[in-house]
Short mmCIF file of C-alpha atoms in Angstrom, two decimals:
data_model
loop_
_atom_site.label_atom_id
_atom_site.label_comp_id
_atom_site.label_asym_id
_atom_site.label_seq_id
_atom_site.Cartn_x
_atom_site.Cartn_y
_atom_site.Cartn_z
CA UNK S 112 0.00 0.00 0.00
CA UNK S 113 1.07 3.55 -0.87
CA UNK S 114 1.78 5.68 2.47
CA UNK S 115 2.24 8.67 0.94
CA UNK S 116 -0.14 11.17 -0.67
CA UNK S 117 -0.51 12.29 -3.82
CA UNK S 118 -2.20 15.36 -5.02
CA UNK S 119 -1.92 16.60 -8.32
CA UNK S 120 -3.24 19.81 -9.93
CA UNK S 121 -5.58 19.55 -12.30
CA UNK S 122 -5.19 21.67 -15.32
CA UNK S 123 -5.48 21.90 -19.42
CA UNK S 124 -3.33 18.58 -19.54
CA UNK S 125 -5.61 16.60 -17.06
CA UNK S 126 -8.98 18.27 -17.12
CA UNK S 127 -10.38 15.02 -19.31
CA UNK S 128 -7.84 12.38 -17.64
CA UNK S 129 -9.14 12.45 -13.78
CA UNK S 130 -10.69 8.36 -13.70
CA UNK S 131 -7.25 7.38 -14.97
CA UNK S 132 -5.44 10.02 -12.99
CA UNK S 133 -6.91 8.41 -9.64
CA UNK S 134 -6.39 4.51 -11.14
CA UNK S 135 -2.46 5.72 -10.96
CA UNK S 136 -2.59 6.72 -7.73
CA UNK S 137 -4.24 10.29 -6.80
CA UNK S 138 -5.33 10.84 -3.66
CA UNK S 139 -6.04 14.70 -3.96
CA UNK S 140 -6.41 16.69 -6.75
CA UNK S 141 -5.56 20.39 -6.52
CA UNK S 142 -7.32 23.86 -7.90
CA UNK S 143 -5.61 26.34 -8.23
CA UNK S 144 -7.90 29.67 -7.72
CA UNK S 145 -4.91 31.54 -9.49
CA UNK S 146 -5.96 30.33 -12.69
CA UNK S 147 -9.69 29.57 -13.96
CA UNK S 148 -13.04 31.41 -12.88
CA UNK S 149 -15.32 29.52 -10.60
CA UNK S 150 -17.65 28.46 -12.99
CA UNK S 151 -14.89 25.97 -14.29
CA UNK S 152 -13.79 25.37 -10.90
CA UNK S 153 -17.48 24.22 -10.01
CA UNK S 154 -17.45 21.90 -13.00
CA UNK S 155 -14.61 20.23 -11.72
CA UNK S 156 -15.44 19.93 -8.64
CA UNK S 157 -18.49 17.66 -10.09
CA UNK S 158 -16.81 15.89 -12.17
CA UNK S 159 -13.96 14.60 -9.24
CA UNK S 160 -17.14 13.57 -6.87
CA UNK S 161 -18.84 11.92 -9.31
CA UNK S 162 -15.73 9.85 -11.11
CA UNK S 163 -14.40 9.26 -7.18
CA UNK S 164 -18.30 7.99 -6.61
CA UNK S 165 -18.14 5.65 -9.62
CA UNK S 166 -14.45 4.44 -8.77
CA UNK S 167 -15.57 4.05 -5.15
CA UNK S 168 -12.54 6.38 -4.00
CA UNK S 169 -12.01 9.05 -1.03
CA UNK S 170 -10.61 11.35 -2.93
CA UNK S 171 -10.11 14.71 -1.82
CA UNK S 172 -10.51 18.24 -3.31
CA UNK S 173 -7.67 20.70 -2.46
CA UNK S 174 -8.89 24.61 -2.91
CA UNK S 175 -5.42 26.85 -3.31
CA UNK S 176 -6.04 30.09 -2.79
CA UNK S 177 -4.15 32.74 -4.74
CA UNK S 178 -3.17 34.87 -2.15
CA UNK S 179 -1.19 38.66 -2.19
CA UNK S 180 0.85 38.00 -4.93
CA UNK S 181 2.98 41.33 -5.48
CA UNK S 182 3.63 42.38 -8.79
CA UNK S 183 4.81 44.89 -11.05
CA UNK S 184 2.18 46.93 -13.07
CA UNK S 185 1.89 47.44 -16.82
CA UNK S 186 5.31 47.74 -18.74
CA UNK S 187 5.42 49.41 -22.33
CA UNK S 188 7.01 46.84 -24.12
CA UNK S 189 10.50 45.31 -22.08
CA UNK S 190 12.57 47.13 -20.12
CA UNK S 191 16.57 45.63 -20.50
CA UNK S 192 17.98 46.41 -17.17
CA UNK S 193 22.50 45.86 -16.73
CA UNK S 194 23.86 46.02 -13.62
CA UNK S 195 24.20 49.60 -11.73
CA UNK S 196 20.85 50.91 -13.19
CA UNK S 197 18.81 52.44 -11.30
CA UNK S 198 14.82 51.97 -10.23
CA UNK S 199 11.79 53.41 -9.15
CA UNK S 200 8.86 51.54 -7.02
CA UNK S 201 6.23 54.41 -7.16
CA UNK S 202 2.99 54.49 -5.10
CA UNK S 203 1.64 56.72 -7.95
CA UNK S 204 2.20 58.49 -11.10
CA UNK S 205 5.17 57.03 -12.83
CA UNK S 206 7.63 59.86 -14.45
CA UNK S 207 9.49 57.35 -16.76
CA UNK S 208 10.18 54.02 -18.04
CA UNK S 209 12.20 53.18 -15.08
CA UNK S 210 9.16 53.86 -12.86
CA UNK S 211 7.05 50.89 -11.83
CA UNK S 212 4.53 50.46 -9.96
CA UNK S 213 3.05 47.55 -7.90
CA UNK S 214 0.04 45.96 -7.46
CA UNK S 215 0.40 46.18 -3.60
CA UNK S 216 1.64 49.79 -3.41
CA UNK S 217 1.65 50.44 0.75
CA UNK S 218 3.73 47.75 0.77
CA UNK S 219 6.75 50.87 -0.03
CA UNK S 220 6.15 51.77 3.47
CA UNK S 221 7.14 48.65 5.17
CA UNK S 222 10.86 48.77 3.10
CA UNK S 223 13.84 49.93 4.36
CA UNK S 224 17.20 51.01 2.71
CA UNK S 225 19.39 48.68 2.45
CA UNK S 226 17.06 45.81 1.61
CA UNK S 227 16.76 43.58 -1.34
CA UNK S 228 14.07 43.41 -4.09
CA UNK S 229 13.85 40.47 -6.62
CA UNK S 230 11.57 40.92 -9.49
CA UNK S 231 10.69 37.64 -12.27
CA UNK S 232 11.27 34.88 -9.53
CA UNK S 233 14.52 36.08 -8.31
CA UNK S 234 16.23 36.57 -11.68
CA UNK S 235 16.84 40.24 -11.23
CA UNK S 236 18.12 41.35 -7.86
CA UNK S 237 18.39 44.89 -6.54
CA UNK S 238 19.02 46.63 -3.44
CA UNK S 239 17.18 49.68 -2.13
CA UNK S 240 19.52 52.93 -1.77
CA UNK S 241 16.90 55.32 -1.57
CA UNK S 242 13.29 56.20 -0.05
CA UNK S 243 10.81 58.92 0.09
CA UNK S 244 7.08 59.01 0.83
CA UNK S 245 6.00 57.71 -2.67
CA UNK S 246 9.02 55.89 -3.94
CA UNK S 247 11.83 53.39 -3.68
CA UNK S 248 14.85 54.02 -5.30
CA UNK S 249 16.44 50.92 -6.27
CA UNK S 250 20.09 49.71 -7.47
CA UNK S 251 20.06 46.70 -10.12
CA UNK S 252 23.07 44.41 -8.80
CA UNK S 253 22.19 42.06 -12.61
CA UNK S 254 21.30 42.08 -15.84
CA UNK S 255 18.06 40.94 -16.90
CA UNK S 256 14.97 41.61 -18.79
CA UNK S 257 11.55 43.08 -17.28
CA UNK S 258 8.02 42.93 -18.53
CA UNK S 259 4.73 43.71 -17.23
CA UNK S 260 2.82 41.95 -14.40
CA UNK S 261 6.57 39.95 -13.26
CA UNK S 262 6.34 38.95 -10.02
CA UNK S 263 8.29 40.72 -6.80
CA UNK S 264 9.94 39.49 -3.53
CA UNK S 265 10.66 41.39 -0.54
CA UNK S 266 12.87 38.85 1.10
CA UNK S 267 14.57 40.89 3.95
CA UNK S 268 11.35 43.14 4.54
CA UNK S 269 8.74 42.68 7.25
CA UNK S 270 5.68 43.41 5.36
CA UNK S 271 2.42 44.35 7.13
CA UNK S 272 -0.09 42.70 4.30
CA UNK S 273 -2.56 40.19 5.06
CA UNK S 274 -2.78 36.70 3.18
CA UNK S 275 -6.34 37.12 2.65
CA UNK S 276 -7.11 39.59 -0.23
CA UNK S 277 -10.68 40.47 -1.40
CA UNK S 278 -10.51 37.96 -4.05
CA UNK S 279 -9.42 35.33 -1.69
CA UNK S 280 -12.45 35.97 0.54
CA UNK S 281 -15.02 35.26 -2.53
CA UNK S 282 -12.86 32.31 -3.23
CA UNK S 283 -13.32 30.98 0.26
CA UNK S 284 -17.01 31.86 0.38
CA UNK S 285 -17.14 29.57 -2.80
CA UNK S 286 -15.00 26.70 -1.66
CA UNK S 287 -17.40 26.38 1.70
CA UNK S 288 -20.52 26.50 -0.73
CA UNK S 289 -19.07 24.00 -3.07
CA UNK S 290 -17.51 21.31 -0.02
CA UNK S 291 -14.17 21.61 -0.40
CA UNK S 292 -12.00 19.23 1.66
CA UNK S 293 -9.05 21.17 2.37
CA UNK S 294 -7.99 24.93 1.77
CA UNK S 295 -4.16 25.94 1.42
CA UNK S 296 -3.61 29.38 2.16
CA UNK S 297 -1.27 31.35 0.13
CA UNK S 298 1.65 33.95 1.45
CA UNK S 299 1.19 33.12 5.12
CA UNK S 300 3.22 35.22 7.43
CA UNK S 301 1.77 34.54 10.42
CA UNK S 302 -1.31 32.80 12.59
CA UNK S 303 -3.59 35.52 11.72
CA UNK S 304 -3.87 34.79 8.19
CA UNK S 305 -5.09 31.45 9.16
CA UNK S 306 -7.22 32.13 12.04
CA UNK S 307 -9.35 34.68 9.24
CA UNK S 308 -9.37 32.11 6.67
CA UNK S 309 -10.92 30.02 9.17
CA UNK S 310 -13.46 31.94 10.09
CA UNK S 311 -14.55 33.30 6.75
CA UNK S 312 -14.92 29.42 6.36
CA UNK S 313 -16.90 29.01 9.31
CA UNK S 314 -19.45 31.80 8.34
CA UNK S 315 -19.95 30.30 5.37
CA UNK S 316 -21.26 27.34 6.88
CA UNK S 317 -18.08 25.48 6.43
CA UNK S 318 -15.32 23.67 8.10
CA UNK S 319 -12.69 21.96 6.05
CA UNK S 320 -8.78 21.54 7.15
CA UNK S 321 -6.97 25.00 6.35
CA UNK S 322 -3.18 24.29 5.80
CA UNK S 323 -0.52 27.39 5.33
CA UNK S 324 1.71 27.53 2.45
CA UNK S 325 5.48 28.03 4.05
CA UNK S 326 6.68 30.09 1.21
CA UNK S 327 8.09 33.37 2.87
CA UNK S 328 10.71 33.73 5.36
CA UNK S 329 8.34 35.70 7.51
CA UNK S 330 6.48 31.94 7.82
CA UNK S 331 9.08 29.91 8.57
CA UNK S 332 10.12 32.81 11.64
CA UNK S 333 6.78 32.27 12.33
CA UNK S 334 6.01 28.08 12.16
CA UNK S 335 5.76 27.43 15.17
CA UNK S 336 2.70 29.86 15.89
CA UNK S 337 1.36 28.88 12.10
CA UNK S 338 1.59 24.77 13.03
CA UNK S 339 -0.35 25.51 16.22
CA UNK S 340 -3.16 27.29 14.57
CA UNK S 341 -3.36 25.16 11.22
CA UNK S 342 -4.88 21.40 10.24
CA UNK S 343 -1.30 20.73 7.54
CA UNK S 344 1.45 22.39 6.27
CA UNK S 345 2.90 22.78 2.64
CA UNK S 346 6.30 23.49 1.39
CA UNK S 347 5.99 25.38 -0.89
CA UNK S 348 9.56 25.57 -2.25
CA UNK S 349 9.28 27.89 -5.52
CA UNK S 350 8.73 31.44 -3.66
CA UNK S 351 10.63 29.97 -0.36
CA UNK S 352 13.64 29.59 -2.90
CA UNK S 353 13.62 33.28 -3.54
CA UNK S 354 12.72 34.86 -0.31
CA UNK S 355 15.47 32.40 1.69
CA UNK S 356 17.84 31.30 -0.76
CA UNK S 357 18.15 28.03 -2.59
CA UNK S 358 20.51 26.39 -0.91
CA UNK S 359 18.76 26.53 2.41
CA UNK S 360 15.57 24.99 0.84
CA UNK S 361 16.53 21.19 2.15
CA UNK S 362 17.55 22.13 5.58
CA UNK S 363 13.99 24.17 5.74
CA UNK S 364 11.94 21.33 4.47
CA UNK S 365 13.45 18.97 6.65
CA UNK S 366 12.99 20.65 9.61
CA UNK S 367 9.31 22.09 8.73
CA UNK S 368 8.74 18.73 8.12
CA UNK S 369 10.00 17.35 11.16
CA UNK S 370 8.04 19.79 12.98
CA UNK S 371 5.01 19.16 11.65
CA UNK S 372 5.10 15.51 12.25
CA UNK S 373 5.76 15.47 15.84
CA UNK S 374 2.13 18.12 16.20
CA UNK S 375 0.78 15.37 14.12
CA UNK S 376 -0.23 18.03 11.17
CA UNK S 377 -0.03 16.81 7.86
CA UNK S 378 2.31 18.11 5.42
CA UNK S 379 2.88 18.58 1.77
CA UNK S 380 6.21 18.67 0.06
CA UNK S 381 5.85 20.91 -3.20
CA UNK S 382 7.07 22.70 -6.50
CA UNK S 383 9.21 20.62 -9.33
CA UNK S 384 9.04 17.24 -8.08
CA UNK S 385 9.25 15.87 -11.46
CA UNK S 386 9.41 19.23 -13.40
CA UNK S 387 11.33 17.62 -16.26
CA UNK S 388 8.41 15.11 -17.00
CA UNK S 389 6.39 18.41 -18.32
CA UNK S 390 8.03 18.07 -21.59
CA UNK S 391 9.77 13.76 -21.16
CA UNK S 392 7.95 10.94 -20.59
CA UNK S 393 10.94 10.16 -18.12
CA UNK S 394 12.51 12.02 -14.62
CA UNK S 395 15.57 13.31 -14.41
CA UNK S 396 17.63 11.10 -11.61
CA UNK S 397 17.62 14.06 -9.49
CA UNK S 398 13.99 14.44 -9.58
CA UNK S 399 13.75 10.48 -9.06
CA UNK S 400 16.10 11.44 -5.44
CA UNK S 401 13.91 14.55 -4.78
CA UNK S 402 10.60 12.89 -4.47
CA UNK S 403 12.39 9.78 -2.18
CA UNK S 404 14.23 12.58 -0.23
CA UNK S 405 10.93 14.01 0.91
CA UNK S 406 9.07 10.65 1.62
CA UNK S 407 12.39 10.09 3.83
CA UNK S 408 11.91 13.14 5.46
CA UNK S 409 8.58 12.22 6.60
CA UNK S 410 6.07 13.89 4.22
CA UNK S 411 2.43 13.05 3.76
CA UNK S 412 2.19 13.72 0.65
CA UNK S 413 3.98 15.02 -2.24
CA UNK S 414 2.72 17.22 -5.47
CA UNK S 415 2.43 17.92 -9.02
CA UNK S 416 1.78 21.02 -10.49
CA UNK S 417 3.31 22.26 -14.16
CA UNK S 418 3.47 18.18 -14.33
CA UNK S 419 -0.30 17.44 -14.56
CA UNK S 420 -1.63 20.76 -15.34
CA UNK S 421 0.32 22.09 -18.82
CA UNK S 422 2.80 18.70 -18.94
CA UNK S 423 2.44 16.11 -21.75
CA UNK S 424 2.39 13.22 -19.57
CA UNK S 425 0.01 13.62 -16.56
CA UNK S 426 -1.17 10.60 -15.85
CA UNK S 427 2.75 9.14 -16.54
CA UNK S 428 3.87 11.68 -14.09
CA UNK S 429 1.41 10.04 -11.25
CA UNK S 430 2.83 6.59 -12.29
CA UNK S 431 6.15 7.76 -12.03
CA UNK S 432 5.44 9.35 -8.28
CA UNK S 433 3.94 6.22 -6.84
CA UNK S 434 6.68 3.87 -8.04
CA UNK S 435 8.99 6.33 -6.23
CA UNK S 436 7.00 6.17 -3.45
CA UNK S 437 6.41 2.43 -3.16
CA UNK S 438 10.10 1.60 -3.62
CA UNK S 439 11.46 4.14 -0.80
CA UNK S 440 9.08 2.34 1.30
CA UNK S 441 11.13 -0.21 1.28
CA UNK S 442 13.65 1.39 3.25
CA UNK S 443 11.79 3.83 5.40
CA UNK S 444 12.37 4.43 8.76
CA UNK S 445 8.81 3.13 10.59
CA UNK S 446 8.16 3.45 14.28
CA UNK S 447 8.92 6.89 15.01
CA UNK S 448 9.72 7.50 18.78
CA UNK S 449 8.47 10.56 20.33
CA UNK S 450 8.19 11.55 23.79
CA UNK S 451 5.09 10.02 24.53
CA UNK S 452 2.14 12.85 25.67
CA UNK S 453 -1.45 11.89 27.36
CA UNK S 454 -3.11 12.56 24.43
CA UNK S 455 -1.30 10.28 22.70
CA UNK S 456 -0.93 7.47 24.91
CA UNK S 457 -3.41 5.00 23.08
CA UNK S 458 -1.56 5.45 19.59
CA UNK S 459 1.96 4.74 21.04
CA UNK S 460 0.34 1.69 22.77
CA UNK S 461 -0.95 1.00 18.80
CA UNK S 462 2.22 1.08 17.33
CA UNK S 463 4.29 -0.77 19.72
CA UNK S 464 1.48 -3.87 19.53
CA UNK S 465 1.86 -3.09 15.69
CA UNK S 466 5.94 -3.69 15.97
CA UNK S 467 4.94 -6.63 18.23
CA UNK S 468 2.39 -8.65 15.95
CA UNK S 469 2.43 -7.38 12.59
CA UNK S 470 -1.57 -6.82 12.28
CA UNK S 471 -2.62 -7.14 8.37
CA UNK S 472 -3.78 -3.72 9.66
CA UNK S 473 -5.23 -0.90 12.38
CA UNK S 474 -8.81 -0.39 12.09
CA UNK S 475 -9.68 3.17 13.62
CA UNK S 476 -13.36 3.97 14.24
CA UNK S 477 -12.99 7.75 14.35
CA UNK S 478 -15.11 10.73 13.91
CA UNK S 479 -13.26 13.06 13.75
CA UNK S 480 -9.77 12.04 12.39
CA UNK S 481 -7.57 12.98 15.63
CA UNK S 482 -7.17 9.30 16.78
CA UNK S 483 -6.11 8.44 12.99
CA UNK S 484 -3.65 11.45 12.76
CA UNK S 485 -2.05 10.53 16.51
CA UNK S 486 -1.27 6.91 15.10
CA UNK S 487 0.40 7.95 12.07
CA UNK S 488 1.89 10.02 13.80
CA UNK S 489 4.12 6.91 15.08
CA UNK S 490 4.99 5.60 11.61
CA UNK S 491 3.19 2.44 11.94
CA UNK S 492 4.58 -0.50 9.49
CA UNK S 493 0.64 -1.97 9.04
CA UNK S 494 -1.70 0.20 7.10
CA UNK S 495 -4.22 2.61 9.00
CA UNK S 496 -7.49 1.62 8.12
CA UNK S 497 -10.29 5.00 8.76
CA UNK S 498 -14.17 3.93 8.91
CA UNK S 499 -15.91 6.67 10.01
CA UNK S 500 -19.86 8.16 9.88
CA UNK S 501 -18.63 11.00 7.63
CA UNK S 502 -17.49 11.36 3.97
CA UNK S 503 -16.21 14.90 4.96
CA UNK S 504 -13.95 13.25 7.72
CA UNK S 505 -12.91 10.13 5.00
CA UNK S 506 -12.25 12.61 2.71
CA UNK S 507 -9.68 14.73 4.53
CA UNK S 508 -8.26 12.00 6.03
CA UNK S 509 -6.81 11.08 2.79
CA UNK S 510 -4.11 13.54 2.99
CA UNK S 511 -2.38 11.78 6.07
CA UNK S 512 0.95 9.61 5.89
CA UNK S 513 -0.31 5.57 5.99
CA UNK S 514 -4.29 6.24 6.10
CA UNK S 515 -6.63 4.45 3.60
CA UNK S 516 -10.28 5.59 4.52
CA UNK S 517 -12.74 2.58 3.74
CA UNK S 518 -16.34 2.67 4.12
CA UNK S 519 -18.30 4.75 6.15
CA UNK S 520 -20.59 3.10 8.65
CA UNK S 521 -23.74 4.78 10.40
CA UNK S 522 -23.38 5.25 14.03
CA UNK S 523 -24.10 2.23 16.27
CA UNK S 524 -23.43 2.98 20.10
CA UNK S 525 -22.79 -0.43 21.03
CA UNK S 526 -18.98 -0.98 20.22
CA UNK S 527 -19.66 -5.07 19.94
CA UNK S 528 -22.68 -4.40 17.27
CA UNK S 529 -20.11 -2.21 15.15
CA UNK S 530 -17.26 -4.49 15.23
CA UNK S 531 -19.59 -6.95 13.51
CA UNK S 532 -21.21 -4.97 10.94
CA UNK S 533 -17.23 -4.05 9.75
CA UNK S 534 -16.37 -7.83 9.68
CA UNK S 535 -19.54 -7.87 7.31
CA UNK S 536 -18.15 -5.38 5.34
CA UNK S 537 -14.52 -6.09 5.42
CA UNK S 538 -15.64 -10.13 4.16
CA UNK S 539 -17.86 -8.83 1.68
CA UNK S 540 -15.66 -6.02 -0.40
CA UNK S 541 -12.78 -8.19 0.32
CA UNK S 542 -10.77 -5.31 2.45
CA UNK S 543 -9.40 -8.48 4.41
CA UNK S 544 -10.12 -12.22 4.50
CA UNK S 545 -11.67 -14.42 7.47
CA UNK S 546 -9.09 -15.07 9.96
CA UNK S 547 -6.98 -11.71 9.30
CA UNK S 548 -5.99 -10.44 12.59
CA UNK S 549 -6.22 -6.36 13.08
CA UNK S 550 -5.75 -4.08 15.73
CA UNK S 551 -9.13 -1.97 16.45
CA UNK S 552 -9.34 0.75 18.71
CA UNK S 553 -11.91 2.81 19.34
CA UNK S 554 -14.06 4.82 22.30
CA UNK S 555 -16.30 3.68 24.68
CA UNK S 556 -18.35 6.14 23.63
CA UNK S 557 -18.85 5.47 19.97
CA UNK S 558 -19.04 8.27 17.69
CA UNK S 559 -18.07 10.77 19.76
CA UNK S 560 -15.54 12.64 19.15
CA UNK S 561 -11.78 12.76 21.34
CA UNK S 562 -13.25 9.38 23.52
CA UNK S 563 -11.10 6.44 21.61
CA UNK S 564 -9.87 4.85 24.72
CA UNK S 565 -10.01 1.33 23.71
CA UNK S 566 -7.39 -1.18 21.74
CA UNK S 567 -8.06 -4.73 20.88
CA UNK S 568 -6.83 -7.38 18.46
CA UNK S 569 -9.55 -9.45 16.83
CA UNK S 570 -9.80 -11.75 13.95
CA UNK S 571 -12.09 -11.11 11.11
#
């Protein structure tokens, strides 16, 4: 079984390929609010539930918001910049061709001299040697080539904007409407940005898991404040690249990821995981390391973006991903050890049975996915098996490390009466075989949610 996620964005490329996209091994697919207006978002949203319907899959739908993304305004034409030129950022009313303004323009006030600016993801660098009320003046340190609407970094600046723009708030207002599973929020700097996305969610009616793009070095200052507030994490590496530096990309992921896994949030490990397969029908070896580098690191899942939205080989480039997966598996690093908390005290107990007996797997009767998320936590060799009441919960759950969501079963109070109707079920779509033995745990309390305080080991 694959432990590892994986979502792909659906694009162009993949629009028409989603039954075979999940057949290779989707888990989550991915819309990007960027791109696309919602009445093609909305169509794709029905056509995931009902191809995941007819393939009898969990799969999840993964809203990306766009977020502040700061750019430059209109350009006439190109403007060929060599190294010692010299700038403008303008609030307002450009003089020359060297003016520019942004789409964010208060942001000028939160910039100090000194600082850097990066314009066209990081290929032109300049420093800021002068300010005034309406303008940066800025020093071009390479030569490159600007056009309009190029995107800009602020990498040493401590910008007051908020991740949540206008647009972002009808985007979230259409995500609740349309059931989303989980929300990724763009250009998070700190816990606020999460803490409004979740409640422009929640007055909308809605409550999916809101994770926070690490993609600014203001959020990785910040992660321990943005794990505490937030369902999952994603590294988002492209922008992190620029604002931090390349080089110190691994060491981030790593220990973002590492993070995130002891506070038992999921995480996503992002941007050019098998770039080169946009144009080949084949990785590059480096890719092929990438991909078992972050399962090694301990992410949940991993993702596809140019790949399966623009790329020639989508479905390939899910093929490709799980085979990656499955093989590092074979060398991966189960039974985590932790310092074990209260709260977690009955999935510990889970995974050292699991070392002990080697259960064909762990059946977790949850509600609310916290019991399933503490035993994954732990790295468990045996496959989590979720059966819940709730699609919504089945759904979401699909996102962490290990998990396969089966059925969902109606609530029955009486814990004896429920183990029985899953043997039913487990006999009769062949999930396991009479005389399998599994770990169950589960709450005295059935259906309720934080009571699973109960572990057994049955047969089927």
């Amino acid at each position: 079984m694959k432990k590892v996620k994986i979502v792909a964005t659906l694009g162009p490329s993949s629009s028409d390929k989603i039954s075979q996209m999940i057949k290779a091994g989707v888990d989550i697919f991915r819309l990007n609010f960027s791109h696309a207006d919602h009445k093609t978002h909305r169509q794709s949203i029905k056509h995931i539930r009902e191809t995941a319907k007819k393939l009898d899959s969990k799969t999840a739908i993964l809203q990306d918001i766009s977020g502040p993304k700061i750019r430059i305004g209109e350009i006439n034409g190109f403007l060929e910049l060599k190294r010692g030129d010299k700038i403008r950022l303008v609030k307002k009313h450009p003089e020359s061709l060297y003016d520019l303004t942004l789409t964010y323009p208060e942001i000028i006030d939160h910039v100090n001299i000194g600082e850097y600016v990066f314009f066209a993801d990081g290929s032109i660098r300049t420093k800021v040697i002068d300010k005034d009320n309406n303008s940066l003046t800025l020093e071009v340190k390479n030569e490159g080539v600007l056009s309009s609407r190029k995107g800009v970094n602020f990498p040493h600046s401590k910008l007051k904007i908020s991740a949540i723009t206008p647009k972002d708030e009808k985007d979230l207002a259409f995500g609740a409407r349309n059931g989303v599973d989980i929300v990724a929020i763009s250009f998070v700097n700190s816990k606020n940005d999460i803490l409004k996305a979740k409640e422009i969610l929640k007055q909308n009616g809605a409550n999916p898991w809101v994770i926070a793009k690490i993609e600014t070095k203001q959020a990785v200052e910040n992660l321990d404040e943005i794990l505490e507030v937030s369902d999952g994490v994603m590294v988002a590496r492209g922008d992190l690249g620029i604002e931090v530096g390349i080089e110190k990309v691994p060491v981030i992921q790593k220990k973002i990821i590492r993070r995130a896994n002891k506070l038992k949030k999921p995480v996503i490990t992002a941007t050019q995981m098998l770039l080169s397969m946009v144009n080949s029908p084949f990785p590059t070896r480096a890719e092929v390391s990438d991909v078992a580098n972050a399962v090694m690191d301990g992410s949940d899942g991993v993702m596809l973006s140019d790949e399966t939205t623009v790329g020639k080989y989508p479905v390939k480039a899910v093929e490709t991903l799980k085979n990656v997966i499955l093989e590092t598996q074979n060398i991966y690093p189960y039974y985590k050890k932790y310092e074990i908390l209260d709260e977690d005290a009955i999935a510990a107990s889970v995974a050292d049975l699991c070392r002990g007996i080697e259960p064909k797997g762990i059946i977790c009767f949850t509600s609310s996915g916290t019991t399933v998320k503490s035993i994954a936590k732990y790295r468990p060799k045996s496959p989590i098996f979720a059966v819940t009441h709730s699609r919504e919960t089945s759904r979401k759950l699909n996102m962490v490390w290990g998990v396969k969501p089966l059925f969902e079963i109606p609530k029955i109070k009486n814990p004896e009466k429920l183990i029985e109707k899953f043997r039913t079920l487990a006999i009769k779509t062949g999930c396991f075989k009479k005389g399998d033995m599994v770990i169950v745990t589960m709450g005295s309390l059935v259906g309720k949610e934080g009571t699973t305080n109960m572990i057994r080991v049955i047969e089927i």
